[in-house]
Amino acid sequence: MPRLLIADDHPLFRAALRQAASEQLEQCDVLEACDLQSALDALASDPDIDLVLLDLHMPGSQGLSGLAALRGQYPAVAVLVVSAHDEPSVVRRVLDHGAAGFIPKSANPGEISAAVSTVFNCGSWLPPALARSVAALPSSPADADLAARLARLTEQQYRVLALLAEGLLNKQIADRLGIQERTVKAHATAIFEKLGVRNRTQAGVLLHMLDLGMP
């Protein structure tokens, strides 16, 4: 039976996505998460999840950071991005970071159902109104390179990187994550090596390249 995870911080929109998916797929287990950490926890505890419907803006995820975290840690799980950020340039970046498709928040239930069904069947999906404009845009080598580098990080390293980008000190990160300060230092060293940067400032700059601003 297909397993679907809806990651969105708006209960009413989660309910709309659940309804649209259920209408298309008569037998489908649907899980829900209201923030990025809950989504990552769900994926860690349930290896049978096939598809994530991911909001770009929710607690723990701003811009493309949540998508990068999911694709990096769970590359076998398909991700359909759901966002009010429906400019063709943003959708192009979403695809370059590994999403299987894009659903604008203005989509009607029929479009949502079609998207879910298509991706469950190993396809990719874009709304017809956007497909031609997105196809006309070239992929960004910078985005492809950034996605590849971030995919090298473990889940815990990605958490440390996010906190480094917020400007937290090693001791503060250790307290936040419930680990020892020397462990944070070891993670930071590994992060810098995997990302090909020298320090936390350069690592933070890379992560901030995922920002999109508010829709």
mmCIF file of C-alpha atoms in Angstrom:
data_model
loop_
_atom_site.group_PDB
_atom_site.id
_atom_site.type_symbol
_atom_site.label_atom_id
_atom_site.label_comp_id
_atom_site.label_asym_id
_atom_site.label_seq_id
_atom_site.Cartn_x
_atom_site.Cartn_y
_atom_site.Cartn_z
ATOM 1 C CA MET A 1 0.000 0.000 0.000
ATOM 2 C CA PRO A 2 1.449 3.448 -0.949
ATOM 3 C CA ARG A 3 2.556 5.594 1.985
ATOM 4 C CA LEU A 4 2.367 9.367 1.786
ATOM 5 C CA LEU A 5 3.730 11.992 4.189
ATOM 6 C CA ILE A 6 2.226 15.493 4.116
ATOM 7 C CA ALA A 7 4.599 18.068 5.635
ATOM 8 C CA ASP A 8 2.852 21.421 6.032
ATOM 9 C CA ASP A 9 2.243 23.654 9.032
ATOM 10 C CA HIS A 10 -1.319 24.620 8.041
ATOM 11 C CA PRO A 11 -3.873 22.037 9.263
ATOM 12 C CA LEU A 12 -6.520 23.068 6.736
ATOM 13 C CA PHE A 13 -4.129 22.712 3.818
ATOM 14 C CA ARG A 14 -2.911 19.348 5.116
ATOM 15 C CA ALA A 15 -6.549 18.249 5.220
ATOM 16 C CA ALA A 16 -7.081 19.435 1.628
ATOM 17 C CA LEU A 17 -3.993 17.551 0.450
ATOM 18 C CA ARG A 18 -5.088 14.421 2.325
ATOM 19 C CA GLN A 19 -8.545 14.587 0.754
ATOM 20 C CA ALA A 20 -7.179 15.059 -2.763
ATOM 21 C CA ALA A 21 -4.721 12.183 -2.357
ATOM 22 C CA SER A 22 -7.360 9.886 -0.884
ATOM 23 C CA GLU A 23 -9.726 10.532 -3.773
ATOM 24 C CA GLN A 24 -7.050 9.546 -6.275
ATOM 25 C CA LEU A 25 -5.638 6.595 -4.348
ATOM 26 C CA GLU A 26 -8.320 4.485 -2.697
ATOM 27 C CA GLN A 27 -5.749 2.587 -0.639
ATOM 28 C CA CYS A 28 -3.083 4.903 0.715
ATOM 29 C CA ASP A 29 -1.655 5.418 4.189
ATOM 30 C CA VAL A 30 -1.317 9.150 4.845
ATOM 31 C CA LEU A 31 0.939 10.539 7.589
ATOM 32 C CA GLU A 32 1.255 14.186 8.574
ATOM 33 C CA ALA A 33 3.998 16.472 9.909
ATOM 34 C CA CYS A 34 3.714 20.129 10.892
ATOM 35 C CA ASP A 35 7.424 21.023 10.694
ATOM 36 C CA LEU A 36 10.644 19.828 9.112
ATOM 37 C CA GLN A 37 11.927 17.984 12.160
ATOM 38 C CA SER A 38 8.690 16.009 12.457
ATOM 39 C CA ALA A 39 8.971 15.113 8.782
ATOM 40 C CA LEU A 40 12.559 13.914 9.197
ATOM 41 C CA ASP A 41 11.576 11.930 12.302
ATOM 42 C CA ALA A 42 8.721 10.296 10.389
ATOM 43 C CA LEU A 43 11.057 9.286 7.575
ATOM 44 C CA ALA A 44 13.606 7.936 10.046
ATOM 45 C CA SER A 45 11.021 5.772 11.793
ATOM 46 C CA ASP A 46 9.101 4.654 8.706
ATOM 47 C CA PRO A 47 11.308 3.439 5.827
ATOM 48 C CA ASP A 48 8.237 2.528 3.760
ATOM 49 C CA ILE A 49 7.199 6.133 3.040
ATOM 50 C CA ASP A 50 7.103 6.532 -0.749
ATOM 51 C CA LEU A 51 6.284 10.206 -1.253
ATOM 52 C CA VAL A 52 6.501 13.463 0.706
ATOM 53 C CA LEU A 53 4.354 16.511 -0.074
ATOM 54 C CA LEU A 54 6.615 19.273 1.247
ATOM 55 C CA ASP A 55 5.756 22.882 1.988
ATOM 56 C CA LEU A 56 8.772 25.130 1.418
ATOM 57 C CA HIS A 57 7.917 27.465 4.305
ATOM 58 C CA MET A 58 7.211 25.889 7.689
ATOM 59 C CA PRO A 59 9.039 25.703 11.038
ATOM 60 C CA GLY A 60 12.553 24.383 10.455
ATOM 61 C CA SER A 61 12.401 24.923 6.703
ATOM 62 C CA GLN A 62 12.750 28.140 4.780
ATOM 63 C CA GLY A 63 13.295 28.275 1.057
ATOM 64 C CA LEU A 64 14.938 25.177 -0.355
ATOM 65 C CA SER A 65 16.598 24.082 2.903
ATOM 66 C CA GLY A 66 13.932 21.522 3.803
ATOM 67 C CA LEU A 67 14.006 20.026 0.327
ATOM 68 C CA ALA A 68 17.803 19.800 0.467
ATOM 69 C CA ALA A 69 17.634 18.059 3.842
ATOM 70 C CA LEU A 70 15.079 15.489 2.682
ATOM 71 C CA ARG A 71 16.795 14.754 -0.610
ATOM 72 C CA GLY A 72 20.184 14.522 1.037
ATOM 73 C CA GLN A 73 19.118 12.144 3.795
ATOM 74 C CA TYR A 74 16.426 10.148 1.976
ATOM 75 C CA PRO A 75 17.300 10.166 -1.739
ATOM 76 C CA ALA A 76 15.049 7.173 -2.474
ATOM 77 C CA VAL A 77 11.915 9.016 -1.297
ATOM 78 C CA ALA A 78 10.144 11.130 -3.911
ATOM 79 C CA VAL A 79 9.329 14.715 -2.948
ATOM 80 C CA LEU A 80 6.545 16.855 -4.389
ATOM 81 C CA VAL A 81 7.013 20.479 -3.371
ATOM 82 C CA VAL A 82 3.878 22.424 -2.459
ATOM 83 C CA SER A 83 4.313 26.193 -2.372
ATOM 84 C CA ALA A 84 2.889 29.617 -3.120
ATOM 85 C CA HIS A 85 6.324 30.353 -4.620
ATOM 86 C CA ASP A 86 5.218 29.473 -8.148
ATOM 87 C CA GLU A 87 7.542 31.643 -10.214
ATOM 88 C CA PRO A 88 9.163 29.595 -13.014
ATOM 89 C CA SER A 89 12.657 30.442 -11.734
ATOM 90 C CA VAL A 90 11.801 29.046 -8.291
ATOM 91 C CA VAL A 91 10.236 25.917 -9.765
ATOM 92 C CA ARG A 92 13.382 25.399 -11.857
ATOM 93 C CA ARG A 93 15.472 25.518 -8.673
ATOM 94 C CA VAL A 94 13.093 23.105 -6.932
ATOM 95 C CA LEU A 95 13.611 20.583 -9.723
ATOM 96 C CA ASP A 96 17.382 21.137 -9.735
ATOM 97 C CA HIS A 97 17.435 20.247 -6.036
ATOM 98 C CA GLY A 98 15.812 16.911 -6.720
ATOM 99 C CA ALA A 99 12.059 17.368 -6.398
ATOM 100 C CA ALA A 100 9.885 15.087 -8.521
ATOM 101 C CA GLY A 101 7.420 17.879 -9.169
ATOM 102 C CA PHE A 102 5.741 21.049 -8.002
ATOM 103 C CA ILE A 103 2.209 21.847 -6.855
ATOM 104 C CA PRO A 104 1.258 25.525 -6.469
ATOM 105 C CA LYS A 105 -0.884 26.251 -3.431
ATOM 106 C CA SER A 106 -3.493 27.639 -5.801
ATOM 107 C CA ALA A 107 -3.921 24.183 -7.410
ATOM 108 C CA ASN A 108 -7.387 22.666 -7.453
ATOM 109 C CA PRO A 109 -8.076 19.176 -6.033
ATOM 110 C CA GLY A 110 -7.946 17.629 -9.491
ATOM 111 C CA GLU A 111 -4.447 18.956 -10.136
ATOM 112 C CA ILE A 112 -3.251 17.772 -6.718
ATOM 113 C CA SER A 113 -4.675 14.308 -7.366
ATOM 114 C CA ALA A 114 -3.030 14.172 -10.794
ATOM 115 C CA ALA A 115 0.319 15.221 -9.354
ATOM 116 C CA VAL A 116 0.228 12.632 -6.563
ATOM 117 C CA SER A 117 -0.840 9.849 -8.912
ATOM 118 C CA THR A 118 1.829 10.723 -11.486
ATOM 119 C CA VAL A 119 4.678 10.759 -8.977
ATOM 120 C CA PHE A 120 3.486 7.587 -7.256
ATOM 121 C CA ASN A 121 3.795 5.991 -10.687
ATOM 122 C CA CYS A 122 7.429 7.125 -10.960
ATOM 123 C CA GLY A 123 6.701 10.152 -13.121
ATOM 124 C CA SER A 124 7.339 13.859 -12.672
ATOM 125 C CA TRP A 125 4.679 16.543 -12.580
ATOM 126 C CA LEU A 126 4.354 20.256 -13.181
ATOM 127 C CA PRO A 127 1.140 22.252 -13.619
ATOM 128 C CA PRO A 128 0.449 22.705 -17.337
ATOM 129 C CA ALA A 129 0.442 26.489 -16.928
ATOM 130 C CA LEU A 130 4.046 26.410 -15.701
ATOM 131 C CA ALA A 131 5.575 23.498 -17.587
ATOM 132 C CA ARG A 132 6.595 25.369 -20.745
ATOM 133 C CA SER A 133 8.043 28.367 -18.876
ATOM 134 C CA VAL A 134 10.061 26.127 -16.554
ATOM 135 C CA ALA A 135 11.314 23.972 -19.427
ATOM 136 C CA ALA A 136 12.631 27.095 -21.164
ATOM 137 C CA LEU A 137 14.874 27.924 -18.211
ATOM 138 C CA PRO A 138 18.333 26.337 -18.064
ATOM 139 C CA SER A 139 19.374 24.426 -14.978
ATOM 140 C CA SER A 140 21.764 26.295 -12.717
ATOM 141 C CA PRO A 141 25.195 24.671 -12.345
ATOM 142 C CA ALA A 142 25.473 26.402 -8.952
ATOM 143 C CA ASP A 143 22.287 24.746 -7.711
ATOM 144 C CA ALA A 144 23.342 21.342 -9.006
ATOM 145 C CA ASP A 145 26.731 21.713 -7.310
ATOM 146 C CA LEU A 146 25.177 22.887 -4.030
ATOM 147 C CA ALA A 147 22.661 20.032 -4.014
ATOM 148 C CA ALA A 148 25.477 17.510 -4.531
ATOM 149 C CA ARG A 149 27.559 18.958 -1.714
ATOM 150 C CA LEU A 150 24.672 19.111 0.768
ATOM 151 C CA ALA A 151 23.749 15.517 -0.072
ATOM 152 C CA ARG A 152 27.058 14.425 1.468
ATOM 153 C CA LEU A 153 25.974 15.546 4.945
ATOM 154 C CA THR A 154 24.395 13.263 7.506
ATOM 155 C CA GLU A 155 21.142 14.322 9.153
ATOM 156 C CA GLN A 156 22.952 15.436 12.321
ATOM 157 C CA GLN A 157 25.549 17.329 10.301
ATOM 158 C CA TYR A 158 22.768 19.141 8.464
ATOM 159 C CA ARG A 159 21.255 20.149 11.816
ATOM 160 C CA VAL A 160 24.618 21.449 12.991
ATOM 161 C CA LEU A 161 25.078 23.345 9.720
ATOM 162 C CA ALA A 162 21.683 25.033 10.095
ATOM 163 C CA LEU A 163 22.576 26.191 13.602
ATOM 164 C CA LEU A 164 26.020 27.357 12.473
ATOM 165 C CA ALA A 165 24.281 29.433 9.811
ATOM 166 C CA GLU A 166 22.134 31.020 12.532
ATOM 167 C CA GLY A 167 25.335 32.204 14.215
ATOM 168 C CA LEU A 168 25.189 29.937 17.262
ATOM 169 C CA LEU A 169 28.395 29.091 19.075
ATOM 170 C CA ASN A 170 29.543 25.482 19.497
ATOM 171 C CA LYS A 171 28.392 25.401 23.122
ATOM 172 C CA GLN A 172 24.967 26.736 22.163
ATOM 173 C CA ILE A 173 24.652 24.133 19.397
ATOM 174 C CA ALA A 174 25.658 21.390 21.821
ATOM 175 C CA ASP A 175 22.969 22.512 24.283
ATOM 176 C CA ARG A 176 20.345 22.766 21.544
ATOM 177 C CA LEU A 177 21.051 19.274 20.188
ATOM 178 C CA GLY A 178 21.824 17.597 23.505
ATOM 179 C CA ILE A 179 25.337 16.563 22.500
ATOM 180 C CA GLN A 180 28.834 17.370 23.734
ATOM 181 C CA GLU A 181 30.717 20.401 22.495
ATOM 182 C CA ARG A 182 33.574 18.283 21.158
ATOM 183 C CA THR A 183 31.019 16.386 19.069
ATOM 184 C CA VAL A 184 29.857 19.676 17.561
ATOM 185 C CA LYS A 185 33.480 20.524 16.707
ATOM 186 C CA ALA A 186 33.927 17.133 15.037
ATOM 187 C CA HIS A 187 30.729 17.638 13.041
ATOM 188 C CA ALA A 188 31.841 21.131 12.009
ATOM 189 C CA THR A 189 35.163 19.810 10.754
ATOM 190 C CA ALA A 190 33.408 17.115 8.714
ATOM 191 C CA ILE A 191 30.885 19.649 7.374
ATOM 192 C CA PHE A 192 33.609 22.029 6.187
ATOM 193 C CA GLU A 193 35.426 19.165 4.451
ATOM 194 C CA LYS A 194 32.319 17.820 2.728
ATOM 195 C CA LEU A 195 31.168 21.257 1.595
ATOM 196 C CA GLY A 196 34.639 22.344 0.497
ATOM 197 C CA VAL A 197 34.694 25.444 2.714
ATOM 198 C CA ARG A 198 37.174 26.724 5.310
ATOM 199 C CA ASN A 199 34.977 28.045 8.092
ATOM 200 C CA ARG A 200 31.470 28.509 9.463
ATOM 201 C CA THR A 201 31.013 31.814 7.640
ATOM 202 C CA GLN A 202 31.557 30.197 4.247
ATOM 203 C CA ALA A 203 29.327 27.260 5.242
ATOM 204 C CA GLY A 204 26.580 29.664 6.263
ATOM 205 C CA VAL A 205 26.843 31.507 2.961
ATOM 206 C CA LEU A 206 26.309 28.231 1.113
ATOM 207 C CA LEU A 207 23.235 27.384 3.157
ATOM 208 C CA HIS A 208 21.774 30.853 2.659
ATOM 209 C CA MET A 209 21.919 30.266 -1.097
ATOM 210 C CA LEU A 210 18.821 28.146 -0.487
ATOM 211 C CA ASP A 211 16.809 31.150 0.713
ATOM 212 C CA LEU A 212 13.901 32.296 -1.437
ATOM 213 C CA GLY A 213 12.322 35.041 0.648
ATOM 214 C CA MET A 214 8.633 35.032 1.399
ATOM 215 C CA PRO A 215 6.163 34.332 -1.436
#
